[in-house]
Coordinates of C-alpha atoms in Angstrom, one line a residue:
M1 CA 71.3 75.5 32.2
T2 CA 69.0 74.7 29.4
T3 CA 67.8 70.9 29.0
I4 CA 66.7 68.2 26.3
A5 CA 63.3 69.0 27.6
Q6 CA 63.2 72.5 26.7
L7 CA 64.5 72.0 23.6
P8 CA 62.2 72.9 20.7
P9 CA 61.2 70.0 18.6
V10 CA 62.2 69.0 15.1
T11 CA 59.3 68.4 12.5
T12 CA 61.5 65.9 10.4
V13 CA 65.1 64.2 10.7
G14 CA 67.4 63.7 7.9
L15 CA 70.4 61.6 7.5
S16 CA 72.7 65.0 7.3
D17 CA 71.0 65.8 10.8
L18 CA 73.9 66.0 13.5
L19 CA 73.7 64.9 17.1
P20 CA 76.1 64.9 20.2
L21 CA 78.3 62.1 20.7
S22 CA 80.7 61.3 23.3
Q23 CA 83.8 59.8 22.1
A24 CA 86.7 58.9 24.4
G25 CA 85.6 61.6 26.9
L26 CA 85.5 64.4 24.3
L27 CA 82.4 65.8 22.4
Y28 CA 81.8 65.4 18.9
S29 CA 79.1 65.6 16.2
V30 CA 78.0 62.5 14.8
S31 CA 75.2 62.7 11.5
V32 CA 72.2 60.6 11.6
S33 CA 73.3 58.7 8.3
Q34 CA 76.7 57.8 10.2
L35 CA 74.7 56.5 13.5
T36 CA 72.4 54.2 11.3
A37 CA 74.8 53.0 8.9
N38 CA 75.5 49.3 10.3
V39 CA 71.7 49.2 11.9
Q40 CA 69.2 46.3 10.6
P41 CA 65.8 47.7 10.6
L42 CA 63.3 45.1 12.9
I43 CA 60.7 43.1 10.2
S44 CA 57.8 41.6 11.9
L45 CA 55.6 39.1 10.2
H46 CA 52.6 37.0 10.5
T47 CA 53.1 33.0 11.2
G48 CA 52.9 31.1 7.7
S49 CA 53.9 34.1 5.8
L50 CA 57.1 34.4 3.6
L51 CA 59.6 37.4 3.1
G52 CA 59.9 39.1 -0.1
R53 CA 58.9 41.8 -2.3
Y54 CA 56.0 42.1 -4.7
S55 CA 56.1 45.6 -5.6
I56 CA 57.9 47.1 -8.5
G57 CA 61.4 48.0 -8.4
A58 CA 63.8 47.9 -5.7
G59 CA 62.3 48.7 -1.5
A60 CA 62.1 47.0 1.6
P61 CA 60.9 43.6 1.8
E62 CA 57.1 42.5 2.1
S63 CA 55.1 39.7 3.5
V64 CA 54.0 37.1 1.0
A65 CA 51.1 34.3 1.9
P66 CA 51.3 30.8 0.3
G67 CA 49.0 30.5 -2.4
T68 CA 46.4 27.1 -3.0
G69 CA 48.5 23.9 -3.9
L70 CA 51.4 25.1 -1.5
V71 CA 52.1 25.3 2.5
L72 CA 54.5 26.4 4.7
S73 CA 55.3 23.9 7.6
A74 CA 57.9 23.6 10.1
G75 CA 59.9 26.3 7.7
T76 CA 59.4 24.4 4.8
L77 CA 57.0 25.2 1.4
A78 CA 56.0 22.1 -0.5
A79 CA 53.1 21.4 -2.9
N80 CA 49.7 19.4 -1.8
G81 CA 48.1 19.5 -4.9
A82 CA 45.3 21.4 -3.9
D83 CA 45.5 23.9 -6.7
H84 CA 44.6 20.7 -9.1
A85 CA 40.9 21.1 -7.5
G86 CA 40.3 23.9 -9.8
F87 CA 41.3 22.3 -13.2
P88 CA 38.4 21.5 -15.6
L89 CA 36.5 18.0 -15.7
L90 CA 37.5 16.3 -18.7
A91 CA 34.6 13.6 -19.8
G92 CA 37.1 11.6 -22.3
M93 CA 40.1 11.5 -23.8
S94 CA 41.4 11.9 -27.1
L95 CA 44.5 11.3 -29.1
S96 CA 45.7 15.0 -29.5
D97 CA 45.4 15.4 -25.6
E98 CA 48.8 15.5 -23.5
I99 CA 49.7 13.8 -19.8
V100 CA 52.4 15.0 -17.5
V101 CA 54.6 12.2 -16.7
S102 CA 58.3 12.1 -15.2
A103 CA 61.1 11.0 -17.4
S104 CA 64.5 10.2 -15.4
G105 CA 63.2 12.3 -12.8
A106 CA 62.4 15.2 -14.9
P107 CA 58.6 16.4 -16.0
G108 CA 57.6 16.0 -19.1
L109 CA 54.7 16.2 -21.6
L110 CA 53.3 12.7 -23.4
P111 CA 50.8 12.7 -26.1
V112 CA 48.2 10.2 -25.0
G113 CA 48.6 8.3 -28.2
A114 CA 52.0 7.5 -27.5
L115 CA 50.7 5.1 -24.9
R116 CA 50.3 2.4 -27.5
G117 CA 53.8 2.1 -27.6
L118 CA 53.6 0.1 -24.3
F119 CA 51.5 -2.9 -25.8
S120 CA 51.7 -5.0 -28.8
A121 CA 49.3 -7.1 -30.6
G122 CA 50.1 -11.2 -29.9
T123 CA 48.2 -13.9 -32.0
G124 CA 44.6 -13.0 -33.4
I125 CA 44.8 -9.8 -31.7
A126 CA 44.9 -6.5 -33.5
I127 CA 45.2 -2.8 -32.3
D128 CA 44.3 -0.2 -35.1
G129 CA 45.0 3.9 -34.9
N130 CA 42.0 4.5 -32.9
G131 CA 43.3 1.9 -30.4
V132 CA 40.3 -0.3 -30.9
I133 CA 41.5 -3.7 -30.1
T134 CA 39.9 -7.0 -32.4
V135 CA 39.8 -10.1 -31.5
T136 CA 40.2 -13.0 -34.7
A137 CA 38.9 -16.1 -32.9
A138 CA 40.0 -17.6 -36.3
S139 CA 43.4 -17.3 -35.8
L140 CA 43.2 -18.6 -32.0
S141 CA 45.0 -22.3 -31.6
G142 CA 44.8 -24.7 -28.3
P143 CA 46.8 -27.7 -27.8
A144 CA 47.0 -30.7 -29.9
G145 CA 44.7 -33.4 -28.8
P146 CA 45.8 -37.0 -28.5
Q147 CA 46.4 -39.7 -31.3
G148 CA 43.8 -41.3 -32.1
V149 CA 43.5 -45.1 -32.9
S150 CA 45.1 -46.1 -36.4
G151 CA 43.0 -47.6 -38.8
P152 CA 43.8 -49.9 -41.6
A153 CA 45.7 -48.3 -44.4
G154 CA 43.8 -48.1 -47.4
P155 CA 44.9 -48.3 -51.1
A156 CA 46.9 -45.2 -52.2
G157 CA 45.5 -42.8 -54.4
P158 CA 46.4 -40.6 -57.1
A159 CA 47.9 -37.5 -56.0
G160 CA 45.6 -34.4 -56.3
P161 CA 46.3 -31.1 -56.9
A162 CA 47.0 -28.5 -53.9
G163 CA 44.1 -26.5 -52.7
P164 CA 43.7 -23.4 -51.7
Q165 CA 44.2 -22.0 -48.4
G166 CA 41.1 -22.1 -46.3
V167 CA 39.2 -19.4 -44.4
G168 CA 39.0 -21.0 -41.4
L169 CA 36.0 -21.0 -38.7
G170 CA 35.0 -17.8 -38.5
G171 CA 32.7 -15.9 -35.7
P172 CA 32.3 -12.6 -34.2
A173 CA 34.5 -10.1 -32.7
A174 CA 35.0 -10.3 -29.1
G175 CA 34.9 -7.0 -28.1
N176 CA 31.5 -7.5 -26.2
S177 CA 30.1 -9.1 -23.4
A178 CA 26.6 -11.3 -23.2
S179 CA 24.1 -10.6 -20.3
A180 CA 22.4 -13.8 -21.3
V181 CA 22.6 -16.9 -23.2
G182 CA 19.7 -18.4 -25.5
A183 CA 19.7 -22.1 -27.2
A184 CA 20.5 -21.0 -30.6
D185 CA 23.6 -18.9 -29.1
Y186 CA 27.0 -20.1 -30.0
V187 CA 29.7 -21.3 -27.8
A188 CA 33.2 -21.6 -28.8
L189 CA 34.9 -25.3 -28.3
W190 CA 38.3 -26.8 -29.1
Q191 CA 37.6 -30.0 -30.3
N192 CA 40.1 -32.8 -32.3
G193 CA 42.8 -29.9 -32.3
A194 CA 40.5 -27.7 -34.2
L195 CA 38.5 -24.6 -32.9
A196 CA 34.6 -25.1 -33.3
W197 CA 31.2 -23.3 -32.5
M198 CA 28.7 -25.4 -30.8
P199 CA 24.8 -24.2 -30.2
Y200 CA 24.2 -23.6 -26.6
G201 CA 21.3 -25.6 -26.8
Q202 CA 23.3 -28.7 -27.3
F203 CA 25.1 -28.4 -24.0
L204 CA 23.2 -31.1 -22.9
G205 CA 22.7 -33.4 -26.0
G206 CA 19.6 -31.2 -27.0
Q207 CA 17.3 -32.9 -24.4
T208 CA 14.6 -31.2 -22.5
I209 CA 13.7 -31.8 -18.7
D210 CA 10.9 -34.1 -20.0
Q211 CA 13.5 -36.2 -21.9
L212 CA 15.8 -37.0 -18.8
P213 CA 15.9 -40.6 -17.3
A214 CA 13.4 -40.7 -14.0
A215 CA 15.3 -40.5 -10.9
G216 CA 15.0 -42.9 -8.1
P217 CA 13.1 -42.7 -4.9
V218 CA 13.9 -39.6 -3.2
A219 CA 16.5 -39.8 -0.2
D220 CA 17.4 -36.8 2.2
G221 CA 20.7 -36.1 0.5
D222 CA 19.2 -35.5 -2.9
E223 CA 19.1 -31.9 -4.3
L224 CA 17.3 -29.2 -6.0
L225 CA 18.2 -26.1 -7.6
V226 CA 16.6 -23.2 -6.0
A227 CA 16.9 -19.3 -6.1
Q228 CA 17.4 -17.5 -2.8
G229 CA 17.0 -14.0 -2.5
G230 CA 17.5 -13.6 -6.1
N231 CA 18.1 -15.3 -9.4
M232 CA 21.7 -17.2 -8.2
L233 CA 20.7 -20.9 -8.4
S234 CA 22.0 -23.0 -5.6
V235 CA 21.3 -26.2 -4.1
Q236 CA 19.0 -27.5 -1.5
S237 CA 18.6 -31.0 -0.1
F238 CA 15.3 -32.8 0.4
G239 CA 16.5 -33.5 3.9
A240 CA 16.2 -29.7 4.6
I241 CA 13.0 -29.2 2.6
W242 CA 11.4 -31.4 5.2
D243 CA 12.8 -29.8 8.0
Y244 CA 11.2 -26.8 6.6
V245 CA 7.8 -28.6 5.8
Q246 CA 8.3 -29.8 9.6
G247 CA 8.3 -26.2 11.1
K248 CA 4.9 -25.2 9.1
L249 CA 3.0 -28.6 10.5
P250 CA 2.1 -26.9 13.5
V251 CA 0.4 -24.0 12.5
A252 CA -1.4 -25.8 9.4
R253 CA -5.3 -26.1 10.2
Q254 CA -8.0 -28.1 8.4
G255 CA -10.2 -26.3 6.4
V256 CA -13.8 -26.1 7.4
V257 CA -16.8 -26.3 4.6
E258 CA -20.4 -25.6 5.4
L259 CA -22.9 -28.1 3.9
T260 CA -26.2 -26.3 3.4
S261 CA -28.1 -28.2 0.5
N262 CA -27.7 -31.8 -0.5
T263 CA -24.0 -32.3 -1.8
V264 CA -21.7 -34.7 -4.1
L265 CA -18.8 -35.1 -2.1
D266 CA -15.9 -33.5 -4.3
A267 CA -12.2 -34.1 -3.7
A268 CA -11.4 -30.8 -4.4
Q269 CA -13.5 -28.9 -2.1
H270 CA -14.0 -31.9 0.6
N271 CA -11.1 -33.7 0.6
N272 CA -9.0 -33.1 4.1
R273 CA -11.7 -30.9 5.6
I274 CA -14.3 -30.5 8.3
L275 CA -17.6 -30.6 6.9
V276 CA -20.8 -29.2 8.7
A277 CA -24.2 -30.0 8.5
S278 CA -26.0 -26.6 9.7
V279 CA -29.2 -28.3 8.0
A280 CA -30.4 -31.7 7.6
V281 CA -29.1 -32.6 4.3
T282 CA -28.2 -36.0 1.9
L283 CA -24.5 -36.4 1.0
S284 CA -23.6 -38.8 -2.1
A285 CA -20.2 -39.6 -4.0
N286 CA -18.4 -41.2 -6.3
A287 CA -15.1 -43.5 -5.2
A288 CA -13.9 -43.2 -8.7
T289 CA -13.6 -40.0 -8.8
L290 CA -12.5 -39.0 -5.2
G291 CA -9.7 -41.7 -5.3
A292 CA -8.3 -43.7 -2.7
G293 CA -7.3 -41.8 0.5
F294 CA -9.9 -39.4 0.2
S295 CA -10.8 -38.5 3.8
C296 CA -13.0 -36.1 6.0
T297 CA -14.9 -35.3 8.8
L298 CA -18.5 -34.5 9.0
I299 CA -20.2 -33.2 12.2
N300 CA -23.8 -32.8 11.7
L301 CA -25.1 -29.8 13.7
A302 CA -28.2 -29.6 12.2
P303 CA -31.8 -30.1 13.8
G304 CA -32.4 -33.2 11.6
P305 CA -30.4 -36.4 10.4
V306 CA -27.5 -36.3 7.7
T307 CA -28.7 -39.1 5.3
M308 CA -26.0 -41.2 3.5
G309 CA -26.8 -41.2 -0.4
V310 CA -25.5 -43.0 -3.4
G311 CA -22.1 -43.9 -3.3
I312 CA -21.6 -44.0 -0.1
T313 CA -21.1 -47.5 2.1
S314 CA -21.9 -48.2 5.8
G315 CA -20.3 -51.0 8.0
S316 CA -23.2 -51.5 10.0
G317 CA -25.9 -50.5 7.1
G318 CA -27.0 -47.5 8.8
K319 CA -27.9 -44.9 6.6
T320 CA -28.7 -41.7 8.9
L321 CA -26.1 -39.5 11.1
P322 CA -28.1 -38.0 14.1
P323 CA -28.1 -34.3 15.2
G324 CA -24.6 -33.8 17.6
A325 CA -23.0 -36.8 16.1
Q326 CA -19.7 -36.9 13.8
T327 CA -18.2 -39.8 12.0
A328 CA -15.2 -40.0 9.4
L329 CA -15.8 -40.8 5.6
L330 CA -12.8 -42.7 3.5
G331 CA -11.9 -43.1 0.4
L332 CA -10.9 -46.7 -0.1
S333 CA -9.5 -49.0 -2.9
Y334 CA -8.6 -53.1 -2.0
S335 CA -9.2 -55.9 -4.1
G336 CA -13.0 -55.9 -3.4
G337 CA -13.1 -52.7 -5.6
S338 CA -13.4 -49.2 -4.5
L339 CA -15.7 -47.1 -2.3
V340 CA -16.5 -44.2 0.0
W341 CA -16.9 -46.0 3.5
W342 CA -18.0 -44.9 7.0
S343 CA -18.8 -47.1 10.3
G344 CA -22.1 -46.6 10.2
V345 CA -21.9 -46.4 14.0
V346 CA -24.2 -43.6 15.8
P347 CA -25.6 -43.1 19.1
N348 CA -28.4 -44.4 20.3
S349 CA -29.1 -42.9 23.1
P350 CA -32.0 -40.1 23.1
A351 CA -31.4 -36.6 22.4
L352 CA -33.0 -33.5 21.4
T353 CA -31.8 -30.8 19.2
V354 CA -32.7 -27.2 18.3
G355 CA -32.8 -25.6 15.1
S356 CA -31.0 -22.7 14.0
I357 CA -32.9 -19.6 15.5
S358 CA -32.6 -15.9 14.0
A359 CA -33.0 -12.8 16.7
P360 CA -36.6 -12.0 16.9
A361 CA -37.6 -8.2 17.9
P362 CA -37.5 -7.8 21.3
N363 CA -40.6 -8.8 23.5
T364 CA -42.3 -10.6 20.3
A365 CA -43.2 -13.8 20.3
F366 CA -41.3 -16.9 18.2
V367 CA -41.1 -20.6 17.5
I368 CA -38.7 -22.9 18.7
A369 CA -38.5 -26.1 16.5
G370 CA -35.7 -29.1 16.9
G371 CA -35.7 -32.9 16.4
V372 CA -36.3 -35.8 18.2
F373 CA -34.3 -38.9 18.4
N374 CA -34.9 -42.4 20.3
D375 CA -36.9 -40.2 22.7
A376 CA -40.9 -40.1 23.2
P377 CA -41.1 -37.0 25.3
A378 CA -45.0 -36.0 26.3
A379 CA -43.9 -32.3 27.3
L380 CA -41.0 -29.8 26.9
D381 CA -39.5 -27.3 29.2
Y382 CA -37.2 -24.5 27.4
S383 CA -34.5 -22.1 29.4
I384 CA -33.4 -18.5 28.3
D385 CA -30.4 -18.6 31.1
G386 CA -28.6 -21.2 30.4
G387 CA -30.4 -23.6 32.4
A388 CA -30.5 -21.8 35.3
S389 CA -34.2 -21.6 35.4
W390 CA -37.1 -23.4 32.9
I391 CA -40.0 -22.4 31.2
A392 CA -42.8 -25.1 30.5
A393 CA -43.5 -25.0 26.7
P394 CA -46.7 -23.9 26.0
S395 CA -49.1 -26.2 23.6
P396 CA -46.0 -28.1 22.1
V397 CA -46.5 -29.9 19.0
I398 CA -44.4 -33.1 19.2
T399 CA -44.0 -36.0 16.4
A400 CA -41.7 -39.0 16.4
N401 CA -38.9 -37.1 15.3
A402 CA -39.8 -33.5 15.4
Y403 CA -41.1 -30.7 17.5
S404 CA -42.3 -27.2 17.9
F405 CA -44.0 -24.5 20.2
T406 CA -43.8 -20.6 20.5
A407 CA -41.9 -18.9 23.1
A408 CA -42.7 -15.7 24.7
G409 CA -40.5 -12.9 23.6
L410 CA -37.3 -11.4 24.8
N411 CA -35.9 -8.5 26.3
P412 CA -32.9 -7.1 24.3
G413 CA -29.9 -9.4 25.0
T414 CA -27.7 -12.0 24.1
Y415 CA -29.3 -15.7 24.4
A416 CA -28.3 -19.6 24.1
L417 CA -31.9 -21.4 24.4
R418 CA -32.0 -24.8 25.8
V419 CA -35.0 -27.4 25.2
R420 CA -35.3 -30.9 27.6
D421 CA -37.8 -33.8 27.8
H422 CA -40.0 -32.6 30.7
G423 CA -39.8 -36.5 31.9
N424 CA -36.6 -37.2 31.5
V425 CA -34.5 -33.5 32.1
A426 CA -31.0 -35.7 31.0
I427 CA -32.3 -35.1 27.3
V428 CA -31.3 -31.8 26.6
G429 CA -30.4 -29.4 23.6
A430 CA -29.0 -26.1 22.7
S431 CA -29.4 -23.7 20.3
N432 CA -27.1 -21.1 18.3
S433 CA -26.4 -18.0 20.4
F434 CA -28.3 -15.0 18.8
V435 CA -28.8 -11.3 19.8
V436 CA -32.0 -9.5 20.4
V437 CA -31.3 -6.1 19.4
A438 CA -33.5 -3.2 21.3
P439 CA -35.4 -1.1 19.0
S440 CA -33.7 2.2 17.9
V441 CA -33.8 5.1 15.3
T442 CA -31.6 7.9 14.7
M443 CA -31.7 10.8 12.4
V444 CA -28.8 12.7 10.3
A445 CA -29.3 16.4 11.5
P446 CA -31.2 18.3 8.8
P447 CA -30.0 22.0 8.1
T448 CA -31.2 24.3 11.0
V449 CA -32.8 27.1 8.0
V450 CA -34.8 25.9 5.3
A451 CA -37.2 28.0 3.0
V452 CA -40.4 27.6 3.0
N453 CA -42.1 25.0 0.4
R454 CA -38.7 23.2 -0.1
L455 CA -38.2 19.6 0.2
I456 CA -35.8 18.9 3.2
A457 CA -34.0 15.3 2.4
L458 CA -33.5 12.9 5.5
S459 CA -31.9 9.8 6.3
G460 CA -30.8 7.9 9.4
T461 CA -30.7 4.3 10.6
V462 CA -33.2 1.8 12.2
S463 CA -33.2 -1.6 14.3
P464 CA -34.3 -4.0 13.5
G465 CA -32.8 -3.3 10.4
S466 CA -36.1 -3.7 8.7
N467 CA -38.4 -2.1 10.8
A468 CA -40.7 0.7 9.2
V469 CA -40.0 4.1 9.6
Q470 CA -42.2 7.1 9.9
V471 CA -41.4 11.0 9.6
G472 CA -43.1 14.1 10.5
L473 CA -43.0 17.9 11.0
S474 CA -44.0 19.3 14.6
T475 CA -44.0 22.6 16.3
S476 CA -42.9 20.9 19.2
A477 CA -40.0 18.8 20.6
T478 CA -42.4 16.7 23.1
A479 CA -45.1 16.4 21.1
A480 CA -45.5 14.0 18.0
P481 CA -46.6 15.3 14.6
A482 CA -50.2 15.1 13.5
A483 CA -49.6 13.6 10.3
W484 CA -46.4 10.6 9.4
V485 CA -44.7 10.3 6.0
N486 CA -43.7 6.8 5.5
A487 CA -39.8 6.2 4.9
V488 CA -37.8 3.8 2.5
V489 CA -36.2 1.3 4.6
S490 CA -33.3 -1.0 3.1
N491 CA -30.6 -2.9 5.3
G492 CA -30.9 -0.9 8.7
G493 CA -31.0 2.9 6.8
W494 CA -34.0 5.0 5.8
T495 CA -35.0 7.9 3.6
A496 CA -37.6 10.4 3.6
A497 CA -38.4 14.0 2.3
L498 CA -40.8 16.7 3.9
M499 CA -41.8 19.8 2.9
P500 CA -43.0 22.7 5.2
T501 CA -45.9 24.7 3.9
A502 CA -45.4 27.8 6.5
N503 CA -42.9 29.9 7.9
G504 CA -41.7 29.0 11.5
T505 CA -39.9 26.7 13.8
Y506 CA -40.2 23.1 13.4
Y507 CA -38.8 20.0 14.6
I508 CA -38.4 16.9 12.7
W509 CA -39.7 13.4 14.1
A510 CA -38.5 9.9 13.0
R511 CA -40.4 6.9 14.6
Q512 CA -40.4 3.4 14.5
Q513 CA -44.2 2.9 12.8
A514 CA -44.5 -0.5 15.0
A515 CA -43.1 1.2 18.1
P516 CA -44.2 4.7 18.7
T517 CA -42.4 4.9 21.5
V518 CA -38.9 4.5 19.8
Y519 CA -38.1 7.9 18.1
A520 CA -36.1 10.6 17.4
V521 CA -36.3 14.0 17.0
S522 CA -34.1 17.0 15.4
A523 CA -32.7 20.0 16.3
A524 CA -35.0 23.3 16.0
L525 CA -35.6 24.3 12.1
S526 CA -36.3 27.8 10.8
V527 CA -38.6 27.7 8.1
V528 CA -37.8 31.1 6.0
T529 CA -39.6 33.1 2.8
L530 CA -36.6 32.9 0.4
S531 CA -35.2 36.0 -0.9
L532 CA -31.9 37.6 -2.5
T533 CA -30.5 41.1 -3.1
V534 CA -27.1 42.0 -4.6
S535 CA -25.6 45.5 -4.5
V536 CA -22.7 46.9 -6.4
A537 CA -21.5 50.5 -7.3
A538 CA -22.5 52.4 -10.1
T539 CA -18.9 52.4 -11.7
G540 CA -16.1 51.2 -12.2
T541 CA -12.9 50.8 -14.1
A542 CA -11.4 48.0 -16.7
G543 CA -9.4 45.4 -14.8
T544 CA -10.2 46.6 -11.4
A545 CA -12.2 44.3 -9.3
L546 CA -16.0 45.4 -8.4
A547 CA -17.0 44.8 -5.0
V548 CA -20.1 42.8 -5.0
T549 CA -22.4 42.2 -1.7
G550 CA -26.0 40.9 -0.7
T551 CA -28.1 39.4 1.2
M552 CA -29.9 36.0 1.3
S553 CA -32.3 33.9 3.2
P554 CA -32.4 31.0 4.2
A555 CA -28.3 32.0 5.4
G556 CA -26.7 29.3 4.4
D557 CA -27.4 28.7 0.6
A558 CA -24.4 29.0 -1.2
I559 CA -24.7 32.2 -3.8
G560 CA -22.8 32.5 -7.0
V561 CA -22.5 35.7 -8.9
Q562 CA -21.1 36.6 -12.5
L563 CA -21.1 40.0 -14.7
A564 CA -23.3 40.3 -17.4
T565 CA -23.8 42.9 -20.7
Q566 CA -27.8 42.5 -20.3
N567 CA -30.0 42.3 -17.4
T568 CA -33.2 40.4 -18.8
A569 CA -31.9 37.0 -19.4
M570 CA -30.5 34.9 -16.3
P571 CA -26.8 33.4 -17.6
T572 CA -27.1 29.5 -17.5
S573 CA -23.5 29.1 -16.6
G574 CA -20.3 30.8 -15.7
W575 CA -21.3 31.2 -11.5
V576 CA -18.3 32.3 -9.5
A577 CA -19.1 31.4 -6.1
A578 CA -19.3 34.2 -3.4
A579 CA -18.2 34.0 0.3
S580 CA -21.1 34.0 2.5
A581 CA -21.7 34.4 6.5
S582 CA -24.7 35.2 8.6
G583 CA -27.2 35.5 6.0
S584 CA -24.7 38.0 3.9
F585 CA -22.7 37.5 1.0
S586 CA -19.7 39.3 -1.0
A587 CA -17.5 38.5 -3.9
A588 CA -15.3 40.4 -6.6
L589 CA -15.7 40.5 -10.2
T590 CA -13.4 42.1 -12.5
P591 CA -14.7 43.5 -16.3
A592 CA -12.1 43.0 -18.5
A593 CA -12.9 46.1 -21.1
A594 CA -15.1 49.4 -20.7
G595 CA -18.7 49.3 -21.3
T596 CA -22.4 48.8 -19.4
Y597 CA -22.6 45.8 -17.1
Y598 CA -24.9 43.8 -14.8
V599 CA -24.0 41.9 -11.7
W600 CA -26.3 39.1 -11.2
A601 CA -26.6 36.8 -8.3
Q602 CA -28.4 33.4 -7.7
D603 CA -29.3 30.7 -4.8
A604 CA -27.6 27.8 -6.0
T605 CA -29.9 25.6 -3.8
S606 CA -33.7 27.5 -4.7
G607 CA -32.6 28.7 -8.3
L608 CA -33.8 32.0 -7.0
S609 CA -32.2 35.0 -8.8
V610 CA -31.7 39.1 -8.8
V611 CA -29.6 41.2 -11.2
S612 CA -27.9 44.6 -10.1
G613 CA -28.8 48.3 -11.7
A614 CA -26.3 49.0 -14.2
V615 CA -22.4 49.7 -13.6
A616 CA -20.4 52.1 -16.1
V617 CA -17.3 51.0 -16.7
G618 CA -14.9 53.3 -17.9

């Protein structure tokens, strides 16, 4: 028996093809069209798709996706307006433009010009065909003012003819805004039942600030106009201002003024100042110029007294303020007149002072001088270590009010010397602090390769800054030069120049002239003969770069190259910098047109130049 699997397969199936069918126990034939007549085919769609047909003609349904501005959610298709984003952006509207409106639930188009129908012009307002709104100030009216007091009735005059209608008070159209107001600008106001104009400058009755009445004594609650963080005005009370001032007082300090010459007291420079006399000076004053309330503190740190001169009155009759003392100077006015006063009370205890000491050179003797007050020392001692030990002053010169002697030189370091009465060691004076600096000389590193018979520029520093410096050439880094050249010294710096006259290896020395053991030595310096060569191909092509090479000595010199149409005269300008390394250089030069050219090379430092052979450029 043949099975279905053994039957030959068909290649196509048509609607008229027959199939076996068992029906009610009997075997029948059925066509494919009969079998599928009432069967609905299965349709499969992607999520978010619609079922429709976009192909031309009848046919099976097709999947349709919602476009921009439509969204399908939970079986509902809705518009979200996203398609409007693609509409062109208009810079403005014209009367011919139309807008979409909803009228009684139905969409419609409305000309922009029709919007004017929603507005009506009131009194003093006009809207023209272009939509411009104009305000006529003369047409505005305000409420009626109160009735004035009636005056006595005058005699009745003859009736005159009726006059023409007045034009009213005119003014500019109110279609703009003002950002600032000036005194000559006008402001509209209503006065006595009529519209009027008034200059802005008359709002305060034309008064300026100097015409306003004077205020009484200031109280904490009085207020000032201030601008805080911008130009907007606000008010601030004097009480708040005082709180601000109190916060600044703890950090306020008196100024300090040093007096180095005879001085006339000046209110602008000396009032509420601390005056420090560093040298013995004479002070004078004019009470009328300084004024009552002037005050200053005077401290004498000079080796001699400060003398109170013309215009300064002493309570005790004293005229001098000794070293180390201080006093106050006050400007006073009272029923007896005006004066500048100081107490005149000064310490009477014996004292020694030490004058200002400038730092001496190391281990160099220097002079110590100072003042003597209410003392008569027969001998003096001095200390260089803060009083830990004392040295007898050698051969001091002592007068009634001064002394001086020569002290031994000091090693480098910081000092504040003390001087005492050898017979009364409690009487001690102290100097200013000063620093003795160890001598030194430095040299800026010179080039390592130079040309023979060429000047070498040298520079460096020296300390102390005024010490003389010498420089020289030596063939040794340990043996000093046989000849020296004086350098130019200025403010701790020095400059000089040396010229080697023979090839070889040299060292440059710099030393302090007064202290030959203080010196500096450079690194080895190679002195060579000047040389320069240049090479280039004998032929070339217009528009194509020529490779230029060469050698130079000294190796570190800068080399310039250029093309020329002649080989007899060195060019004076137009050099192109070449790249150099280890005594060789290279460059590229491009001829613009065909012809015969020559390459020139120049040592920019020495001025030495060479020229190549002819280059034929095609």
